[in-house]
C-alpha cells in the first residue's frame, strides 16, 4: 500500500473571536487559569447533623503557594452558608461573606503556615438541588462534584487544591442514624459519632459523607500485593438481597484493573451507598462511592438485562476513577475529559472483556451517535475540552464523556497496544498525586512513543463531527481509496482543520475472503489517497472497521454491496453497519414517499435473523430498526426537514413488513431461544432474551398479542416481563398487564419508573402529551425525585413523534415542567432541556414553536444559571 496526499489551505484553527455572541458576565475561561494563592495541607471537619440546622466546623491548614507569588488575598468559596464564627490562628476575624464566598484581605494573612477555623450552619432538609449535603428518605448524603463542597463549608473549592481530610460525624442521639460514613479509613467510633481519616490528598469534589439507617452487604477482597480490603454496599433495610450483582461487579472490576492496568486499591475499606434521590448515575468519592439506587439494586425479578449490564459498567467506571480521576485528578474543570474520557474508555474495555467486544462496540457506537453526534451537530456543540462555561454541570456531556473516550481509543489504535500500555504506565508514575491537564496526557504519549501529537490534539479543541468522504477507483490492477475530510462549523468555531483519523479497513474478495491483511490507514490531511497494487480483481472495501474514528462516513454504495457486507464481512461491527445503512436508506425512502426499498432490505436482513449459528445478541442488534430521531437526522442530512408523523409511520410499516416476511419462522425462532434454567445475567442469556423479545414484538403485530400475553403471564424475570409488556403496548392492548404490573410493584420506586417510562415510550403519538399530563397527576409522581422526573419527561422527549407534535403540545408540556423543576433542581432541569437541541432540523413552524418555548424559559424570572445557559446557547444558534 502506498499513500499520497494534498493539503488545501485548511489549517485555520478554532476562532473563538469569530463568535458573535455577547459573553455572559458569569463566563469562566480556560485561558484565565491561575494557580491558587495558597496550598491546603489538611482539612479537619466536624459535622453535627440536624435536618434543618447542621453545624459544620472546619479547620483549614494553609500556607502561601510559592507558585502563586503576588496573589495577596485568600478567597474561599461558600454559598448558602450561615457563618457563625471565623478565626485565623485562633484570633476572631469580623468579616462578612458575599453571595459566593469570603475574602480574607492580604494584610491579615501570615507569610507562613496558618490555620483558619470556621463554623457554619446549613439546611440539608431544604436542599432539593441535591448538591452539597442533602437528605434522601431520612438519610444524609453529599454530592460535591463539581462545585457542591462550597455549599457545605467555606473552602477553596477547585480541583487543583488537594488536601488530606479528617472527618468527624456526630448524630443527634434521638436521630436514627446508626451508620456514619466518610472518605478514607475508619479511625474511631462511638455511640452517635464516627471519625474517618483519608491519607490520600484529594480535591474537595471527592469529599463525601453519608449518615443513615443502612445495612451492609459485605465481602472481603485481597489486593495482589496482599492488602485486605473490606468491601461494603450500604442500602436501606430490605434491599440487602439485591446487592449481589453489584458486589460481584465490583470484585471483577478490582481484579481487572490489577490485571489490565496494574492498578491496585489503596485503602482498607471501600464503601458504596445506594440513594434514591440522585442527579446522575453515581459518584466516585474517594473510598465512598455514592450511587443512584437504580444502578446498584438488582434481582432477576426487578432488573432487566440492560440494568444488569449498566450496573456492571457503572460500578466499574466509578471504581476505575480511583486511579483515573482520584489519584490523578484534573487541574481545572476544563480538563474534565482527562478523567471522564479515560474512565469511560476503561469501563468500555472492561465490559468488552466481560461480555462480547463486538456487541459492546456496536452498542457504544449506537449511543455515541444517538447522543454525541446529535449534540455535535446542534447548537450545544462544544469541544471535548471546552474553552469556557457558565455552569460546569452543563458540560458533563456526551462529548466530554463519549467522544472523550473515542479519542483515547483512537490514540490506542494509532500507537498500538504495547505502546499504549507503556504510555499509561508513564502517566501513572509521572502524575500520581497531581492535578493534570490534557497537555500532560498527550506529552506522556509523545514521550513514550516518540510521536508528535500536535495535530492529534486538535480533536480536543475543535468541536463537530468530521465528515469523511470516500471515492474509489480501479485502474490497471491498482485499487485506490481517496478520502476527503471536512468538519462542519459549530457555534463559535467557523473554521476547522484536518484531523488525524485512523481508518481501519479490509478489502474483500467476491467470496468474502480478505484480499489483503486488514490494516489501519492514518489520515492526517484534508485529502489523502491510498493505493493497493497486486489485486486480482476489484475488491469490496470494508471501511472504518470497528468504528475506528468518531466520524460520519459518507460513502455511496449499492444495496447489493451493503447486503454483501452484511452477509460476509469478517468485522462484525461493519456487518451491523451495513445492515444499519440499508435500514436507514429504506426508512428515509419510505418517509419521503420515494421508492420502495422494503423488499431488498428484508431480503438482506432475514438470512441474518434466521442464522442460528450467529450470536443472538448480534442478531438482535441487526433486527433493531434505527430510531426515529436517527431517521430524522438522516432526512435532515439529505436536505429534507423531517416530518415526525411520516417517520413514525415508516418505522411501523417496516416493522410490519418484516414481521410478515418472517412469519413462517417466528414461532420456531422464538422457541429455539427459550431458556429453561434459572436466570443468569450473563451476556449469552441476555443476548437470547434480547432477540426473543424483539421477535415477540414482531409476532404481536400478527397475532394480536396472544403470544405476548402468554409470555407476560409466564415471565419469571424483569427482562421477559418488560419485553412482553412492550410488545403489547406497541399494539395498543396492554391495559390489564399495566394494571397488574402497577399493583405488584407499587412499593418499588425503581421498578415503577419502568412502568411510567414504558407506557409513554410506546404510546401513539397523539396520546403522548395527554398521557404524560395524566401521569403527573398521580400521587406517586414526585417532582423532587430525579429518577421519576426523568422516567416521565425523558420518555416524553425521547418519543420523537409525540414530542414533536405539530400543535406544539409536547414542547409546551416539557417547558412548563422544566420551569417548575428549575427552582428545585436546576441541574436536572438543565439536563432535560437538551430535548430542544435538535430544533434546527425541523420545518419553520416547529422551529418557531420550539424557539418560543426556549424564549419563554429564558425570560422566566429567577431562572437558574444552569437552565439559562442551556436555553441561551440553544437560542443563540438561530
Ligand atoms: N464524576 C461523576 C459525575 C459528576 C457530575 C456532576 N454534575 C460521575 C462519573 O462520571 O463517574
Ligand atoms: Zn466518570
mmCIF file of C-alpha atoms and ligand atoms in Angstrom, residues 317 321 340 401, ligand 2:
data_model
loop_
_atom_site.group_PDB
_atom_site.id
_atom_site.type_symbol
_atom_site.label_atom_id
_atom_site.label_comp_id
_atom_site.label_asym_id
_atom_site.label_seq_id
_atom_site.Cartn_x
_atom_site.Cartn_y
_atom_site.Cartn_z
ATOM 1 C CA UNK A 317 -16.497 3.161 35.983
ATOM 2 C CA UNK A 321 -11.892 6.541 38.817
ATOM 3 C CA UNK A 340 -14.050 11.080 32.234
ATOM 4 C CA UNK A 401 -17.538 11.511 28.141
HETATM 5 ZN ZN1 LIG B 2 -16.873 9.335 35.495
#
